[in-house]
Coordinates of C-alpha atoms in Angstrom, one line a residue:
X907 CA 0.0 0.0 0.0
X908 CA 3.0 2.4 1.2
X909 CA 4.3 1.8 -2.5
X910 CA 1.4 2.9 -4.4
X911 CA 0.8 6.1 -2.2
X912 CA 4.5 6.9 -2.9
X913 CA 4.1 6.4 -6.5
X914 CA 1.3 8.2 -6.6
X915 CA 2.5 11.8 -5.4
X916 CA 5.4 10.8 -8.0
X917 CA 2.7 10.3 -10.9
X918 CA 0.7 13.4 -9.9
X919 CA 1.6 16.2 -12.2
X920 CA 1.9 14.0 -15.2
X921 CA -1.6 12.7 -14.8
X922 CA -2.8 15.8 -13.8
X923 CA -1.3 17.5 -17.3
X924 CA -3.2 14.2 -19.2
X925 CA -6.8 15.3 -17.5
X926 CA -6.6 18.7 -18.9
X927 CA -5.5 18.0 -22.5
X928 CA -8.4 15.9 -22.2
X929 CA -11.4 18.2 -21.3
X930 CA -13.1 19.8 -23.9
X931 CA -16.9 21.1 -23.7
X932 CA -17.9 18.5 -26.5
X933 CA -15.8 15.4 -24.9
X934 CA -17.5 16.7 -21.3
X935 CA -21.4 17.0 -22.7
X936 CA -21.1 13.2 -24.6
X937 CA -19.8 12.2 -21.7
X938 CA -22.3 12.8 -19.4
X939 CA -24.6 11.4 -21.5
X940 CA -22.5 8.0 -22.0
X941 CA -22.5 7.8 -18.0
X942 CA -26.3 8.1 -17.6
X943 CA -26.9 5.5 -20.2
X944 CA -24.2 3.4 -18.3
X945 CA -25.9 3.9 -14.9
X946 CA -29.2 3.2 -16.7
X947 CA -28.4 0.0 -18.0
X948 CA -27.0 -1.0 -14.9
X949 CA -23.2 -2.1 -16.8
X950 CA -20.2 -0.2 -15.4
X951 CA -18.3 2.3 -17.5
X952 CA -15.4 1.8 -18.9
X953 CA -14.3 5.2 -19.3
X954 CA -14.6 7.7 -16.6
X955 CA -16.5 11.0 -17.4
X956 CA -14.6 13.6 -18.2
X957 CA -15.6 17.0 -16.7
X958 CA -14.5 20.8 -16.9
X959 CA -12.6 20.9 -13.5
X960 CA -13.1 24.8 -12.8
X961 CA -15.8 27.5 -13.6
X962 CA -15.3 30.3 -15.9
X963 CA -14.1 33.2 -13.8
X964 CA -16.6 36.2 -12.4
X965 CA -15.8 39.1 -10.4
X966 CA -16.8 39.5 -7.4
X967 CA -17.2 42.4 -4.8
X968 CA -15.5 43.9 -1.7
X969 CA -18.6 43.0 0.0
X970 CA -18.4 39.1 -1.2
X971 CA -15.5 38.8 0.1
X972 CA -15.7 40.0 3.4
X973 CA -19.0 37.6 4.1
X974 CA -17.4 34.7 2.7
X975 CA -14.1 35.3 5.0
X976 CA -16.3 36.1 7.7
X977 CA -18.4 32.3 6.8
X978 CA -15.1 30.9 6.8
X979 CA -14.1 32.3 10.2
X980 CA -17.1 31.1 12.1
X981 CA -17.0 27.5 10.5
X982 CA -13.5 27.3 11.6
X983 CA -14.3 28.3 14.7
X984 CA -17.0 25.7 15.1
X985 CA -14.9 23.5 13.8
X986 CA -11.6 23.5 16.7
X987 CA -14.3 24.0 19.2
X988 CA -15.5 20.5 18.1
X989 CA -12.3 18.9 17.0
X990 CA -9.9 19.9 19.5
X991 CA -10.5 19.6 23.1
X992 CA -8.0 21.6 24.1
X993 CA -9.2 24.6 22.8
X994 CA -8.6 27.9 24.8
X995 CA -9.5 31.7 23.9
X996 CA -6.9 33.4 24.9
X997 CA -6.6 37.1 25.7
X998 CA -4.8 39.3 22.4
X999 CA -1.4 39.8 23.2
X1000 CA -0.3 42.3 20.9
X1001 CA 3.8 42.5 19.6
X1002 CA 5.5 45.3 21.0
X1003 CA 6.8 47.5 18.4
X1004 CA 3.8 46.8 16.5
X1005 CA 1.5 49.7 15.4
X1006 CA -1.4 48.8 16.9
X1007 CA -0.1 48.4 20.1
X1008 CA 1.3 51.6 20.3
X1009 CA -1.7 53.3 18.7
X1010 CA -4.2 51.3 21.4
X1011 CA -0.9 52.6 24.2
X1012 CA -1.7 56.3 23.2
X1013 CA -5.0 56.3 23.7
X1014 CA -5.5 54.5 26.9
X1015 CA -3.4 57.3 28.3
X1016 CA -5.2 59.4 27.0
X1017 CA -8.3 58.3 28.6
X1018 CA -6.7 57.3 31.8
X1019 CA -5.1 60.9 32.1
X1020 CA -8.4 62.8 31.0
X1021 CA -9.8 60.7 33.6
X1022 CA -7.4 61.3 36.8
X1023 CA -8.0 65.2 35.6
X1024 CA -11.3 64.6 36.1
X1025 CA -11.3 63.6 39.3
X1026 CA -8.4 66.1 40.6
X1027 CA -10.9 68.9 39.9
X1028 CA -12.6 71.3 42.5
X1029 CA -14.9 69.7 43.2
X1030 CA -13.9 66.7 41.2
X1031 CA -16.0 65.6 37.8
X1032 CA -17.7 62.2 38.2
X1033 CA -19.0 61.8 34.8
X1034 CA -16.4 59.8 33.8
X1035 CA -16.1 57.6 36.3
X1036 CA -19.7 56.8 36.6
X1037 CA -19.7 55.1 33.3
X1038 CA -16.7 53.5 33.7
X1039 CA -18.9 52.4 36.7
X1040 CA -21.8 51.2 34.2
X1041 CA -19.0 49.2 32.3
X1042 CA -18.5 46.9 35.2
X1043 CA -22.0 46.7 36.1
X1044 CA -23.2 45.4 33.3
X1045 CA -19.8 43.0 33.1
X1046 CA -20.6 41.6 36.4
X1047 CA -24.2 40.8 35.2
X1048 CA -22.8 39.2 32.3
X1049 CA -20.9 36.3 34.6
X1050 CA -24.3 35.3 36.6
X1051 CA -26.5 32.7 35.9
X1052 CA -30.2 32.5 35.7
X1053 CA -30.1 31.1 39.4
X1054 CA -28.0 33.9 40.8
X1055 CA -30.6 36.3 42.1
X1056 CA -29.2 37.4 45.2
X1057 CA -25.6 38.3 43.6
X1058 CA -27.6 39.9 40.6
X1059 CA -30.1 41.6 43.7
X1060 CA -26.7 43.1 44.9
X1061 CA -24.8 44.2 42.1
X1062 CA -28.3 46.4 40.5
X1063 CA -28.8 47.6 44.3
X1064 CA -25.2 48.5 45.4
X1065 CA -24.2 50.2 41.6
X1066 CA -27.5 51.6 40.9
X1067 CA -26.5 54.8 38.6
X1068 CA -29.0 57.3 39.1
X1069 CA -28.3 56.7 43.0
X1070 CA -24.5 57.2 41.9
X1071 CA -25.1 60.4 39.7
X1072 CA -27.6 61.6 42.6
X1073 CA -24.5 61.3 44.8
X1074 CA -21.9 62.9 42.9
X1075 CA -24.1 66.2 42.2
X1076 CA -24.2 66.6 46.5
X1077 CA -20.7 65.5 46.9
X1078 CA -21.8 62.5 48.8
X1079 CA -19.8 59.7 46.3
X1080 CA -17.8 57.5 47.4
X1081 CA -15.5 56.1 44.7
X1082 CA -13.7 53.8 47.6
X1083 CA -16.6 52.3 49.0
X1084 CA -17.5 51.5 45.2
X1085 CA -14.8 50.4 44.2
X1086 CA -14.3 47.9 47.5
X1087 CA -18.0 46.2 46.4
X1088 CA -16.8 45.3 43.0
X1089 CA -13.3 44.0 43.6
X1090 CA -15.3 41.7 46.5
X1091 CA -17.9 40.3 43.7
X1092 CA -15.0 39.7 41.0
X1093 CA -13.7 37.4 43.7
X1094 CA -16.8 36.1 44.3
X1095 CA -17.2 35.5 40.2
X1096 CA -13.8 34.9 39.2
X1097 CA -12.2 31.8 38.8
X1098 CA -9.6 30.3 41.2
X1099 CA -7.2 31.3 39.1
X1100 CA -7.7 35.0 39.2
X1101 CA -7.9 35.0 43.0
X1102 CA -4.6 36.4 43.3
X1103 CA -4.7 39.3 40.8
X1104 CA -8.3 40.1 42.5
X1105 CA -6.3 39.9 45.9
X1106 CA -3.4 42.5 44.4
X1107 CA -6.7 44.5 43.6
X1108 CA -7.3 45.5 47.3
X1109 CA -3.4 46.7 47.3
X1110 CA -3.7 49.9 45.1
X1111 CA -4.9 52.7 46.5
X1112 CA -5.6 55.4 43.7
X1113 CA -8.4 55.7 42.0
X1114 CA -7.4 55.9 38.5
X1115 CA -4.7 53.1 38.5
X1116 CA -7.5 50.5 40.4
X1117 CA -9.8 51.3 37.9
X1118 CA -7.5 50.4 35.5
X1119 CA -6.3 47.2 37.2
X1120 CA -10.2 46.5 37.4
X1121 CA -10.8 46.9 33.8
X1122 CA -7.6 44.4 33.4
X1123 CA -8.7 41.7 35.3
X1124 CA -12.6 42.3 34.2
X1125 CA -10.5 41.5 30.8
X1126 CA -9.3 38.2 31.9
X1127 CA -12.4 36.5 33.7
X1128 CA -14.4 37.5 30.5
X1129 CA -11.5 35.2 28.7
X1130 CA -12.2 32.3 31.7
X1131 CA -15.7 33.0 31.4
X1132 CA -15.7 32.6 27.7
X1133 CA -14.1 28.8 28.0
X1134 CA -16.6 28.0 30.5
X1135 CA -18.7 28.3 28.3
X1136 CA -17.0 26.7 25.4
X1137 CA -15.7 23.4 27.4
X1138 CA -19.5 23.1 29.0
X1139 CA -21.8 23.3 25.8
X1140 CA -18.8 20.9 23.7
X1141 CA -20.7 17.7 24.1
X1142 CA -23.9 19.4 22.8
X1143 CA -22.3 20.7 19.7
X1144 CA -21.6 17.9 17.7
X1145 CA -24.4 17.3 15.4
X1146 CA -25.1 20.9 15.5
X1147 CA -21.5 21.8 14.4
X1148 CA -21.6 19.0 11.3
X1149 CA -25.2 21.1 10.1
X1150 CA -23.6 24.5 10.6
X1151 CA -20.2 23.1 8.4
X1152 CA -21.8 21.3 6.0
X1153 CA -24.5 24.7 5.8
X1154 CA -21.5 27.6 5.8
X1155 CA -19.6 24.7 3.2
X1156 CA -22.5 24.6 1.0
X1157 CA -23.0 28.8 0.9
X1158 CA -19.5 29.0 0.0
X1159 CA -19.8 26.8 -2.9
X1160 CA -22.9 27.9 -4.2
X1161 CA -20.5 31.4 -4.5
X1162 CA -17.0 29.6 -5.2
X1163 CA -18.6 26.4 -7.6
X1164 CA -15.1 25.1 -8.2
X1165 CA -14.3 24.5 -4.8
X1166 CA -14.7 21.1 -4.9
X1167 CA -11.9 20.3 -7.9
X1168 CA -9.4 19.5 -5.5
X1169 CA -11.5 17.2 -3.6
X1170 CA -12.6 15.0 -6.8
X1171 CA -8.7 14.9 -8.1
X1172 CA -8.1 13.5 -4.5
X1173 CA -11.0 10.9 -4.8
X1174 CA -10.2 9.9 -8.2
X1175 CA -6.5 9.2 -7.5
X1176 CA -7.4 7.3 -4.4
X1177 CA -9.6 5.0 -7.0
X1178 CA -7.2 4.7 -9.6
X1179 CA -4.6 3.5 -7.0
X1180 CA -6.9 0.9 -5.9
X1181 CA -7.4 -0.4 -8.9
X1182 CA -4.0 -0.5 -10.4
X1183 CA -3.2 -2.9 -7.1
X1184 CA -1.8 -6.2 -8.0
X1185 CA -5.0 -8.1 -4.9
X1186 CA -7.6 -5.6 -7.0
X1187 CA -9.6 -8.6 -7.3
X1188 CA -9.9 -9.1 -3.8
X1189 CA -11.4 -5.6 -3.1
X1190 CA -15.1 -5.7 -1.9
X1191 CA -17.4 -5.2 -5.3
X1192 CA -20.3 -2.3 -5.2
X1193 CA -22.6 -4.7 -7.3
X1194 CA -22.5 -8.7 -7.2
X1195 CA -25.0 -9.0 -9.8
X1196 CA -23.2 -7.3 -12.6
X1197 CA -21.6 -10.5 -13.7
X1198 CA -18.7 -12.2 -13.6
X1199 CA -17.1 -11.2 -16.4
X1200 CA -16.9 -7.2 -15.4
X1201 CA -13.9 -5.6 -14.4
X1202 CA -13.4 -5.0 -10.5
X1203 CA -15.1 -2.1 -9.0
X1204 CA -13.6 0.1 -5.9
X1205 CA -16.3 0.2 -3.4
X1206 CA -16.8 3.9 -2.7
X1207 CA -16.3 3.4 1.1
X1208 CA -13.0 1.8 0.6
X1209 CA -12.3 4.8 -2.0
X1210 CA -12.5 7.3 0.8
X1211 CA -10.7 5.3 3.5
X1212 CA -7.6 5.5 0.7
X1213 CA -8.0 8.6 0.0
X1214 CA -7.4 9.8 3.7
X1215 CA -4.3 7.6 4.0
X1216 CA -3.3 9.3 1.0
X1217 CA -3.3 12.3 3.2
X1218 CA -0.6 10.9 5.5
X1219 CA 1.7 11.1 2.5
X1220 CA 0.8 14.1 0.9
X1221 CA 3.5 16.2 -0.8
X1222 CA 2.6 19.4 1.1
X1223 CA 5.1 21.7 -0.7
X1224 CA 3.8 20.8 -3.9
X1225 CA 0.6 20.1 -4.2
X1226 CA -2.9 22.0 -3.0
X1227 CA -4.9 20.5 -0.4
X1228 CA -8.3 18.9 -0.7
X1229 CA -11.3 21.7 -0.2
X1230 CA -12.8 19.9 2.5
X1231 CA -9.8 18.9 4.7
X1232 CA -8.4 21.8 4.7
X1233 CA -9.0 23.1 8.3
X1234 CA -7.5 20.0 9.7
X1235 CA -3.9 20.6 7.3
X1236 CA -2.2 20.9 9.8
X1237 CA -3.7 17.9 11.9
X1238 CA -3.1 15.9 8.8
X1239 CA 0.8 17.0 8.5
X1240 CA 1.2 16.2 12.1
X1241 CA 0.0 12.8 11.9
X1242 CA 2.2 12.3 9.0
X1243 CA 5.1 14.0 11.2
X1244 CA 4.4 11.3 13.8
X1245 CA 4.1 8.2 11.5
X1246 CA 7.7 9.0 9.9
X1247 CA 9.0 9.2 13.0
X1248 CA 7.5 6.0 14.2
X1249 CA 8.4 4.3 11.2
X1250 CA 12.1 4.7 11.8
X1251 CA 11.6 3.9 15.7
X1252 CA 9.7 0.8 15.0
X1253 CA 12.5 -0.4 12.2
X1254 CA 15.6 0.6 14.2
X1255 CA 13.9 -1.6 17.0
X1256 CA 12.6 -4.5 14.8
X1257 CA 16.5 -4.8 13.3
X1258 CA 17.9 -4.6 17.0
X1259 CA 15.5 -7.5 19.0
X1260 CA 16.2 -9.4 15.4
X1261 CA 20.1 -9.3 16.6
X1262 CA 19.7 -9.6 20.3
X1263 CA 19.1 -13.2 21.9
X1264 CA 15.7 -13.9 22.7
X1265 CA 16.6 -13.7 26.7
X1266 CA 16.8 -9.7 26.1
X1267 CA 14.3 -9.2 23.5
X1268 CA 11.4 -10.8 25.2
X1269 CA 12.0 -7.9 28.7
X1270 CA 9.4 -5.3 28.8
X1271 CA 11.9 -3.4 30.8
X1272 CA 14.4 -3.2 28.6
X1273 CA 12.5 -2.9 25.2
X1274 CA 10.5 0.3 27.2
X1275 CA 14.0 1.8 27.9
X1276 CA 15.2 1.0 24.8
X1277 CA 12.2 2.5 22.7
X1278 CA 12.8 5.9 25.1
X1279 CA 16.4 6.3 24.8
X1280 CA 15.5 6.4 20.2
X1281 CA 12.7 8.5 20.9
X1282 CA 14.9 11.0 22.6
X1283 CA 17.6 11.2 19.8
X1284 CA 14.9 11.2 17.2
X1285 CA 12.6 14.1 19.2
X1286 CA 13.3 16.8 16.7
X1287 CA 13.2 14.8 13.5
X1288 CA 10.2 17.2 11.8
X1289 CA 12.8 20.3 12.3
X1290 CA 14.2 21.1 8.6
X1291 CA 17.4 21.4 11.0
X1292 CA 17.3 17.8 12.0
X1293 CA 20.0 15.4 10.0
X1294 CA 18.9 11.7 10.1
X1295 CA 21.7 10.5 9.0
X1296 CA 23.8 11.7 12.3
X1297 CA 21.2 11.0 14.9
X1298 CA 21.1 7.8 13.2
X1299 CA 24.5 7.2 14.1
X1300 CA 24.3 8.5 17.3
X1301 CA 21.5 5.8 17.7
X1302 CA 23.7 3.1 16.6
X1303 CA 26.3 4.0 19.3
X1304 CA 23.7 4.1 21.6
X1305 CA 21.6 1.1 21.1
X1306 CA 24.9 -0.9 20.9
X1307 CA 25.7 0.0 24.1
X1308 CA 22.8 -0.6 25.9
X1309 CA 22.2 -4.0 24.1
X1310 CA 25.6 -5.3 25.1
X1311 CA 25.1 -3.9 28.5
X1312 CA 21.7 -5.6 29.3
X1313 CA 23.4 -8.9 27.5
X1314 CA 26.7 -8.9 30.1
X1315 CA 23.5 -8.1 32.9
X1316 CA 21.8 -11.4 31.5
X1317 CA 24.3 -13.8 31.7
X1318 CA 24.5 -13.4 27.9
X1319 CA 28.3 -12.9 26.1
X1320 CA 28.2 -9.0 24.5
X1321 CA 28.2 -8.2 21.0
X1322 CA 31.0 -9.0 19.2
X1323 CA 32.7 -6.2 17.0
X1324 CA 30.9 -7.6 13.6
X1325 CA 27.4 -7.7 15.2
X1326 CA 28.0 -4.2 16.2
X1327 CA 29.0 -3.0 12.7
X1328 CA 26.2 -4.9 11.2
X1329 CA 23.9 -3.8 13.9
X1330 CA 24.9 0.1 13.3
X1331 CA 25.2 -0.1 9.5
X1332 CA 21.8 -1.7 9.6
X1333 CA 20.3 1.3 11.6
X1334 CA 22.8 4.0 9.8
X1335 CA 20.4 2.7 6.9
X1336 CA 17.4 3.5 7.6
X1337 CA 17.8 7.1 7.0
X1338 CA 16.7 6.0 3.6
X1339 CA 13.0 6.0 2.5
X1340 CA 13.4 3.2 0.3
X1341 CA 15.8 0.9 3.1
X1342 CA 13.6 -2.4 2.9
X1343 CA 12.9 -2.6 6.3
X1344 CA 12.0 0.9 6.7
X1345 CA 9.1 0.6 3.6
X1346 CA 8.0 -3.4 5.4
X1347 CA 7.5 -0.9 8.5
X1348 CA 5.9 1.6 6.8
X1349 CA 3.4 -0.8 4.4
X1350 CA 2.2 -2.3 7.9
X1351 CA 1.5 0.8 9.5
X1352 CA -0.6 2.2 6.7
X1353 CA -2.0 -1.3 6.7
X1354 CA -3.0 -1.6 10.9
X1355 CA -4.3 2.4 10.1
X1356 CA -6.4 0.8 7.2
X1357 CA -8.0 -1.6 9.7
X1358 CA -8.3 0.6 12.3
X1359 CA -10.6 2.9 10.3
X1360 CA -12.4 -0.2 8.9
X1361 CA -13.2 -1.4 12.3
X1362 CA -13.1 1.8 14.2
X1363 CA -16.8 1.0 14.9
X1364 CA -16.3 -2.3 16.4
X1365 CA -15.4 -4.8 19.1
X1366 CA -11.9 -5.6 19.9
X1367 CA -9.9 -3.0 18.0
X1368 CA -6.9 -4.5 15.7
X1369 CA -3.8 -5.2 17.5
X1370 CA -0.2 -3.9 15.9
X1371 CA 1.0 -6.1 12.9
X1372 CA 4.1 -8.2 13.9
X1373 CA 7.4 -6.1 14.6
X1374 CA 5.5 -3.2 16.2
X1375 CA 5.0 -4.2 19.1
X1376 CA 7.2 -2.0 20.8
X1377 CA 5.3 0.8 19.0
X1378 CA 1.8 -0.1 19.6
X1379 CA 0.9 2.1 22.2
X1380 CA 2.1 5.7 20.3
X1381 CA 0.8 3.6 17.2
X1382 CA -2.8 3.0 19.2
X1383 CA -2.7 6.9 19.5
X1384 CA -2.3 8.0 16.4
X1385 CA -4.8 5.7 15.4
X1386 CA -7.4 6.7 17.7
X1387 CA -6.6 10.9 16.7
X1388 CA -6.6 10.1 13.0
X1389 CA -10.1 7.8 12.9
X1390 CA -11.8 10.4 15.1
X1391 CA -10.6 13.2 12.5
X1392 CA -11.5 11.1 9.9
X1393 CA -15.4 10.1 11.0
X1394 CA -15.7 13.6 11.8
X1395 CA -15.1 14.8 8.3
X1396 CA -16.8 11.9 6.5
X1397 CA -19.9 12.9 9.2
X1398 CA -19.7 16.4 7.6
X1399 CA -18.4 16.2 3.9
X1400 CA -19.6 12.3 3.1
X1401 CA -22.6 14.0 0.9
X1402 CA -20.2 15.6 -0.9
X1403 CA -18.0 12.6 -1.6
X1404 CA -20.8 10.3 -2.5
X1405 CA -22.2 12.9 -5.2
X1406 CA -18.5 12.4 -6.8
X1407 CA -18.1 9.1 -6.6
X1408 CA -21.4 8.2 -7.8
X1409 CA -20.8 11.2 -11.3
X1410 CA -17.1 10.8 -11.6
X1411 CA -15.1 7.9 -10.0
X1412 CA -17.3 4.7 -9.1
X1413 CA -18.8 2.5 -11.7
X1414 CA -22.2 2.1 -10.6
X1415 CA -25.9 0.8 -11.3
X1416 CA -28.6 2.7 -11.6
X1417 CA -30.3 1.0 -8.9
X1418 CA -27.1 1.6 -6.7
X1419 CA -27.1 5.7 -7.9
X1420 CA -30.6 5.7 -6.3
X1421 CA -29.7 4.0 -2.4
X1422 CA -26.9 6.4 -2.4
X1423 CA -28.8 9.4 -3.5
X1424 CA -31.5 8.6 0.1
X1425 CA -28.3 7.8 2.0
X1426 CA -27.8 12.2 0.5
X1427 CA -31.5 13.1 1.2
X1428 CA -31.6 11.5 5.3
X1429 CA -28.2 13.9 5.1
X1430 CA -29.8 16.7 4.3
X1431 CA -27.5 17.4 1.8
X1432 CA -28.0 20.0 -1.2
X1433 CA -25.7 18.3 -3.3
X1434 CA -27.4 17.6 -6.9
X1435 CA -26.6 14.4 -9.2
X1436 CA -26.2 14.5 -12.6
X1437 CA -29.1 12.7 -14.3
X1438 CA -31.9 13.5 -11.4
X1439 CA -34.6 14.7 -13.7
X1440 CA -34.3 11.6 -16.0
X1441 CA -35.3 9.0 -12.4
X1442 CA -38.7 9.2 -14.2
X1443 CA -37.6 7.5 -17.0
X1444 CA -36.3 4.5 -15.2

């Protein structure tokens, strides 16, 4: 499998050159109509349809743009909230020598200074204050719940403004006493990890700098507040979340109709591959009735499974990104990150226990220490600083060591000089992608993450192919991250997928066209197939 998704990115551009030679309007219009004949005589094609992979351009306006940036923002959003569950607003922090910091700088003095003016008058000017007075009222409202009636009671009674501004004109405020009620409800509202800059509150005694400390912290439990909230309404999100992605995704193509190119030139590679492999035969057929004598067809669930382990070797410098996986690039580079690196951990430690005696190989101890000690040297293998081939030989030192060590320890004779030259030529060799044991490694990771997905549903879970052993927990990880990624994104985008499979890539019956177009409809998907008015005919 590792093979074909290699030769694929190496195949890319020249197939990709091929499809566009090949699209004309004529060739794409007879097309269409060969595949609707083809899917209503229930034969598979033989020829895939070719199709005009982009829309002629239009302009659009200033205002376009800004609403489908601003769509794009909030189904991001949405989207982390979901997806990651360590996801934290945190305050703006902005650089120091940037403009907008200084700008923002300039005019909080501004304010602060009109503002201790104010006060420093005979008799001092309370207009300002009192509103900066409303500020926090209504910001202390904002952190109580429904059931908090007594704190809500207080905070309305205590900073009523009209009492305030009654006060002021007859000299009767007291900014102190005001300003000793709120710090005392922040620390009743705050979170514990705000008790000490609520505490450092009750420290400062003038006015204008408490009111600005006030306005700072006010800042951060709105921040605290804010995740609250996120981390407690996360479980209730999920199926609202895939609606509101699959709804935003669905505006922005309606505006952007090409945005699904990408997507299909994924898909359609991920089918090709499958069929140009050697066990084709063996693959699961959409349609058992078409006969024994058709050619093999990939079943559009196993297409998409492909097509995301496709993504784990994806030539990010080169080539665009699929539309719809797009917010998750970087999740998709990081699990490609880790499997590299676990690839050359699992074959520098499947070529050492193949050396060691079986007394050594079979300790849980020593293989744990073992599989640290490489993890270590190979910790900053994704750095473009990083050079495999040294660590590698570091690694070689290293292992060598420790193997002979726990050998003398055993009762067992040490390495002998040979073993430890073919032992550290062995690992000096897997800095190359195409070492044999390094692609045997590789093939059966792709292979256990195949299964994983496959059976990601069931009862027990597949354990590690033989010679990972040692890496089957940080495998079991990645697995686990990368089929939860994966189900999310075929729970938003599957409608999407099917609709191309169906038109472009899988060879299927008419019959077959109609179960997967009311798998779309209980989706709710908007998605349109080719051929929809014509059902009537069949």
């Amino acid at each position: 499998m590792s093979e074909n998704l290699d030769k694929s990115n190496i195949n890319e551009e020249g197939k990709s050159k091929s499809n566009d030679s090949e699209q004309g309007l004529e060739d794409a219009v007879e097309g269409s109509d060969e595949a609707l004949q083809k899917i209503k005589s229930g034969s598979p094609s033989t020829q895939r349809v070719q199709r005009p992979h982009s829309s002629p351009p239009r302009f659009v306006t200033v205002e376009e743009l800004l609403e489908t940036a601003k769509g794009v923002t909030n189904m991001t959003i949405a989207h982390e909230i979901v997806i990651n569950g360590d996801f934290r607003i945190k305050p703006v922090e902005l650089p120091e020598d940037s403009l907008e910091k200084k700008v923002k700088d300039i005019v909080h003095k501004a304010f602060w200074d009109c503002l201790s003016v104010q006060l420093c008058e005979d008799p001092p000017t309370y207009d300002q204050a009192i509103k900066l007075v409303g500020e926090i009222k209504e910001t202390l409202l904002s952190f109580l719940l429904p059931g908090h009636t007594r704190l809500r009671n207080q905070i309305t009674e205590v900073l009523d403004l009209d009492l305030i501004k009654q006060e002021a004109e007859n000299g009767a405020l007291d900014i102190s006493k005001l300003a000793e009620f709120i710090i005392g409800m922040m620390g009743t509202l705050c979170a514990p990890v705000r008790d000490e800059e609520v505490k450092k509150l009750k420290d400062i005694k003038e006015i204008v700098p408490l009111f600005r400390a006030i306005f700072s912290v006010l800042d951060l439990m709105k921040v605290d507040m804010a995740n609250f909230a996120v981390s407690s309404i996360r479980p209730h999100l999920m199926q609202q979340s895939v609606e509101y992605e699959r709804k935003q995704f669905q505006e922005f193509l309606e505006k952007h109709p090409n945005s699904l190119d990408f997507v299909t030139q994924w898909l359609e590679e991920a089918a090709d591959d499958l069929m140009n492999q050697k066990y084709r035969n063996a693959l699961p057929a959409v349609g058992e009735a078409s006969g024994s004598g058709d050619s093999p067809r990939p079943d559009p669930v196993a297409v998409q499974n492909y097509a995301y382990l496709k993504l784990l070797k994806w030539d990010h410098l080169h080539r665009p990104f699929p539309e719809t996986v797009l917010m998750d690039h970087s999740r998709f580079q990081e699990f490609q990150l880790q499997l590299e690196q676990l690839t050359v951990l699992g074959a520098v430690l499947l070529v050492t226990f193949s050396m060691a005696a079986p007394g050594i190989s079979s300790r849980a101890d020593f293989a744990e220490k073992l599989k640290m000690i490489v993890k270590i040297l190979l910790t900053d293998m994704h750095l473009p600083s990083f050079h495999l081939e040294d660590a590698l030989t570091t690694v070689g030192e290293k292992v060598c060591l420790e193997v002979s060590s726990c050998l003398s320890l055993c009762g067992f004779s040490p390495l002998t000089t040979d073993k430890e030259a073919v032992l550290k030529g062995q690992i000096q060799a897997m800095a190359s992608p195409d070492n044999p044991i390094r692609r045997i490694v590789d093939s059966r990771i792709l292979t256990f993450l195949e299964t994983y997905l496959v059976s990601s549903h069931q009862k027990p879970l597949p354990t590690a192919p033989g010679g990972l052993g040692p890496v089957q927990t940080e495998l079991e990880e990645v697995a686990i991250n990368f089929v939860r990624l994966v189900n999310y994104n075929k729970m938003v985008f599957s409608p999407y997928y099917d609709a191309i499979l169906i038109r472009d890539v899988c060879w299927v019956t008419w019959s077959e066209a109609i179960l997967i177009k009311f798998r779309l409809k209980d989706k709710s998907s908007k998605v349109s197939l080719e051929g929809d008015e014509s059902s009537s005919e069949v």
